[in-house]
CSV table of C-alpha atoms in Angstrom, one decimal:
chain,number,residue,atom,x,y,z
A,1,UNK,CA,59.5,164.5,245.7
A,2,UNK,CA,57.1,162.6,243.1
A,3,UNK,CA,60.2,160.1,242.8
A,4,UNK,CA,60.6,159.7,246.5
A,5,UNK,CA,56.7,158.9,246.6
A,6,UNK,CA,56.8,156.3,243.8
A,7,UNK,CA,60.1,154.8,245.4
A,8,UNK,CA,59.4,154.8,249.1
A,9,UNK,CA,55.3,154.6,248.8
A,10,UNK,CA,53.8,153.8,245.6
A,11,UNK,CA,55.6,151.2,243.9
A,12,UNK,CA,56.5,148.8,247.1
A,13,UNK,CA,52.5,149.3,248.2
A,14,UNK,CA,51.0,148.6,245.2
A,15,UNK,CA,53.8,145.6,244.6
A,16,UNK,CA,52.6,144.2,248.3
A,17,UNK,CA,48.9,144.6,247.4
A,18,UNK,CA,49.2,142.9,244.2
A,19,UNK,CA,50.4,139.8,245.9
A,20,UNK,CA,48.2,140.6,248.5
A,21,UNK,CA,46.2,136.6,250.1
A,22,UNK,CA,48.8,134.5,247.8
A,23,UNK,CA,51.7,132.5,249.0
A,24,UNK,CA,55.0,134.4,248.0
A,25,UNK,CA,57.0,131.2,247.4
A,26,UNK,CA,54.7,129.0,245.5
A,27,UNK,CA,53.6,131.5,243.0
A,28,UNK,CA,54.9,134.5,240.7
A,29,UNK,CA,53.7,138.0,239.4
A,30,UNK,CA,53.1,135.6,236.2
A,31,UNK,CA,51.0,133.2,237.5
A,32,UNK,CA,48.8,135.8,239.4
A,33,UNK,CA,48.8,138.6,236.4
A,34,UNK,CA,46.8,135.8,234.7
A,35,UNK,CA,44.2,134.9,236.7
A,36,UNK,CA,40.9,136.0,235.9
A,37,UNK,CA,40.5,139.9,237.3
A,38,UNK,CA,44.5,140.0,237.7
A,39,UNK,CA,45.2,141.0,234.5
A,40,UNK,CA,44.7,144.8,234.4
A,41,UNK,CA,46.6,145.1,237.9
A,42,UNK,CA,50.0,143.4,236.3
A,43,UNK,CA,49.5,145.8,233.3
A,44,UNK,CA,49.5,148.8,236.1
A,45,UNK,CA,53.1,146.9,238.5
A,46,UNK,CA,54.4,147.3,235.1
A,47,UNK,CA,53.4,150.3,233.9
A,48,UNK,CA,54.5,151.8,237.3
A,49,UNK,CA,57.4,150.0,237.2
A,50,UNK,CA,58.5,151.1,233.3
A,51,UNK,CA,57.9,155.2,234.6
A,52,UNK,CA,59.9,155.0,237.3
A,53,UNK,CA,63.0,153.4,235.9
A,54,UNK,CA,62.8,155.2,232.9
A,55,UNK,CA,62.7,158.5,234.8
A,56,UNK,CA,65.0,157.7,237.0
A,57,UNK,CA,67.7,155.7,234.9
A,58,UNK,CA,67.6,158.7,232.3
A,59,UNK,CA,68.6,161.0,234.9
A,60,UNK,CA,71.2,158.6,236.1
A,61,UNK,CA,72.4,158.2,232.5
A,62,UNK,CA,72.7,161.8,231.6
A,63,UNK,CA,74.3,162.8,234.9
A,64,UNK,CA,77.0,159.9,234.9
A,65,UNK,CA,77.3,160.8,231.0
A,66,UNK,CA,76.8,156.7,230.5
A,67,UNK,CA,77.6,155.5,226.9
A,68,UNK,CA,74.6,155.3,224.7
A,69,UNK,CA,75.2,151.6,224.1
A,70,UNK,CA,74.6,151.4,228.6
A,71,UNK,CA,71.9,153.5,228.0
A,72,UNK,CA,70.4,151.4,225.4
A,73,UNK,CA,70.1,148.8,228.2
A,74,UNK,CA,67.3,150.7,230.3
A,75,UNK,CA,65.1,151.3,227.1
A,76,UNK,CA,65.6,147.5,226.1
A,77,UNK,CA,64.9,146.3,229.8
A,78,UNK,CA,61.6,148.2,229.8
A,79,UNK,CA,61.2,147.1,226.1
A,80,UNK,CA,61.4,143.6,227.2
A,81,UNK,CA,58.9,144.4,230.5
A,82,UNK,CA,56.5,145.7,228.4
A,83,UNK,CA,56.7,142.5,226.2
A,84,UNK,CA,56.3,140.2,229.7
A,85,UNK,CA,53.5,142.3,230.8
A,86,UNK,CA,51.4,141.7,227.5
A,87,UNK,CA,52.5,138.3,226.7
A,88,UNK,CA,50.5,136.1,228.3
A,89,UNK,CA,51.8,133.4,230.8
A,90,UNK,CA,49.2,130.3,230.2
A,91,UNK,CA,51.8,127.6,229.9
A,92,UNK,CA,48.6,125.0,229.3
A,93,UNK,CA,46.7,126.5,227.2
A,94,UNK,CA,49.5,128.5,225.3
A,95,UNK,CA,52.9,127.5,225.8
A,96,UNK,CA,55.1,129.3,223.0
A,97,UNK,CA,53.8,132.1,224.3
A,98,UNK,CA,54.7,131.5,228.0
A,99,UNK,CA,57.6,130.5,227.4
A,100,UNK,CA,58.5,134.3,225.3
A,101,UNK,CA,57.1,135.3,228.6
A,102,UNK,CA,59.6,133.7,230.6
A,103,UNK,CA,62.7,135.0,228.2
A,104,UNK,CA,61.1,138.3,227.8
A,105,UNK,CA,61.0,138.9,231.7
A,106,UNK,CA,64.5,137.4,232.3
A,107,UNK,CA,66.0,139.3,229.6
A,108,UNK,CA,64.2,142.3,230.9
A,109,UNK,CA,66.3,141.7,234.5
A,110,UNK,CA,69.4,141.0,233.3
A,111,UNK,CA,69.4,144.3,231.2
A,112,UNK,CA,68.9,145.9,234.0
A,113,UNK,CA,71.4,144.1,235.9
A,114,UNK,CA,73.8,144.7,233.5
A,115,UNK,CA,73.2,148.7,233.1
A,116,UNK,CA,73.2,148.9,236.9
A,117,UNK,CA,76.8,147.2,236.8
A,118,UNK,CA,77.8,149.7,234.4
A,119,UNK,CA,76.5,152.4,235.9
A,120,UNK,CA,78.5,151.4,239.3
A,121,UNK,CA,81.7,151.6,237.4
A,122,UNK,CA,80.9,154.5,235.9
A,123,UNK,CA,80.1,155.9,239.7
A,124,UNK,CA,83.4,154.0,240.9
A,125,UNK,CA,85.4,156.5,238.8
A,126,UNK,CA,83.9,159.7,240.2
A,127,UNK,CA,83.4,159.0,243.5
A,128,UNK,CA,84.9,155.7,245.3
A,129,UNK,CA,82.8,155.3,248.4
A,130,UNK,CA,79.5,155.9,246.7
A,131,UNK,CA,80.9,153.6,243.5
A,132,UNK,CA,81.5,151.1,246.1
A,133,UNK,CA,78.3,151.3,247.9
A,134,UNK,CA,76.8,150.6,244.5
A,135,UNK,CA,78.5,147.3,243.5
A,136,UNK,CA,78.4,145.9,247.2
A,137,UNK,CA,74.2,146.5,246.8
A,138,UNK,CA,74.3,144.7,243.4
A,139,UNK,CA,76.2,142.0,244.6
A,140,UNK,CA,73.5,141.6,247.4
A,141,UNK,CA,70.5,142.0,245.1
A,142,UNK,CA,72.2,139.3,243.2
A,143,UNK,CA,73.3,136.9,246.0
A,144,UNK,CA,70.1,137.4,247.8
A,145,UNK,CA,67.6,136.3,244.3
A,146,UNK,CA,70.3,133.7,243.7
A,147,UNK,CA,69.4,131.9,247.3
A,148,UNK,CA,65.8,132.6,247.1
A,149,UNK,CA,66.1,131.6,243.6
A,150,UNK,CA,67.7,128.2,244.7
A,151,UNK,CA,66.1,127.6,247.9
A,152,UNK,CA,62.6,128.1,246.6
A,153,UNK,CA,63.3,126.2,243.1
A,154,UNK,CA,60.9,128.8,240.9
A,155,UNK,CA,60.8,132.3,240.1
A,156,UNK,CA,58.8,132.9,243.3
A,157,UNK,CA,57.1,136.3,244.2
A,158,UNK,CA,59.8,136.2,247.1
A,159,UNK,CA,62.0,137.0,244.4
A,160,UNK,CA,60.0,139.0,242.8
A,161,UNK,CA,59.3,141.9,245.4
A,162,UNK,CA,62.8,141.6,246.8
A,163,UNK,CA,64.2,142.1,243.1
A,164,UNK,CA,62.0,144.7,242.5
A,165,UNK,CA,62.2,146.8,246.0
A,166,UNK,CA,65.6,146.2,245.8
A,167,UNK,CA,66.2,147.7,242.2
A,168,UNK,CA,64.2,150.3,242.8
A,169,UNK,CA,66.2,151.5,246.1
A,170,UNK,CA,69.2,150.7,244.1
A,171,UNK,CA,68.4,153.3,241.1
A,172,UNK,CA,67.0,155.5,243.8
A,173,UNK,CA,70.8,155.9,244.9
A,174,UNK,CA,72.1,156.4,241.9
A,175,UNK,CA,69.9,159.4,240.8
A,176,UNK,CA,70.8,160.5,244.7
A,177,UNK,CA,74.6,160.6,243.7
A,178,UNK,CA,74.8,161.5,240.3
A,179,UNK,CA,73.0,164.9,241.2
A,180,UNK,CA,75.8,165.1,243.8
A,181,UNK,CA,78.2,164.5,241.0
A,182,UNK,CA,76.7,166.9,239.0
A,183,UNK,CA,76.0,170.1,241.8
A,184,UNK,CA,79.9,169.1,243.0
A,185,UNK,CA,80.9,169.7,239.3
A,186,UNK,CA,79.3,172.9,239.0
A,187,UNK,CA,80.9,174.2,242.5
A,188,UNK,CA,84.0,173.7,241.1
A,189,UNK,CA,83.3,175.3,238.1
A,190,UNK,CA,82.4,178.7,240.1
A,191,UNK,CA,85.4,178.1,241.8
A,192,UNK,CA,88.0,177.9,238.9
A,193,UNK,CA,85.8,181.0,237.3
């Protein structure tokens, strides 16, 4: 229930108010988290964003039985948000540090990319249709930020939120089949009993 609030309410309002009176193609979470008064309300998309994935991906992870070296992706993805999140993005005034902004935020993405790929293979194996479901939604997510990626030019807040809801809805399916994995597994274990 808490997870369905944070997937379906939480994290997409918050995300929408955050970006709330800017243009979402001309700027990026970045760009507004450092604005003055913005600061503390990026700190909070990325907090929110770090619980939920790490909830959700663990449970994924245990129920799919990933490899630890797939699960070591989640913790270095939210590693890597964290790092974004508190590394400021003031490309004037300090540009070293934006740009370990801009490679600590992409890196954080493609981590997650990456375990979500794994983790539809993994889902592939024990159950076909959901396994499928899975990689046709990644390759979306990834087609999708790839054209607004390329039509826009930047890393817009286009991208952002439809990266974000999308990932998010993504994982949300996951946990949603691995429990049926799991409660499927147990059924049958009555059974042979």
């Amino acid at each position: 229930m808490l997870l369905n609030l944070f997937a379906f309410l939480i994290i997409p309002g918050y995300t929408l108010l955050y970006v709330k009176n800017f243009n979402l193609f001309t700027v990026n979470f970045s760009v507004i988290g450092n604005l003055l008064g913005k600061k503390r309300a990026f700190v909070i998309w990325g907090f929110l964003m770090g619980i939920y994935f790490y909830f959700v991906l663990s449970s994924v992870s245990k129920n799919l039985r990933l490899s630890k070296r797939v699960r070591y992706l989640v913790h270095t993805a939210l590693m890597l948000l964290f790092l974004a999140v508190f590394t400021p993005y003031l490309p004037q005034e300090f540009p070293f540090k934006a740009f370990l902004h801009i490679v600590f935020a992409m890196a954080a993405s493609l981590c997650l990319i990456v375990y979500l790929f794994f983790a539809s293979r993994r889902l592939l194996e024990v159950n076909r249709t959901a396994g499928e479901c899975a990689l046709w939604g990644l390759l979306g997510i990834f087609s999708i930020s790839s054209i607004l990626l390329v039509s826009v030019g930047i890393v817009s807040s286009a991208l952002e939120i439809f990266f974000t809801f999308s990932a998010v809805f993504l994982s949300r399916f996951f946990l949603v089949q691995s429990k049926g994995i799991l409660q499927a597994e147990a059924e049958q274990n009555i059974v042979a009993a």
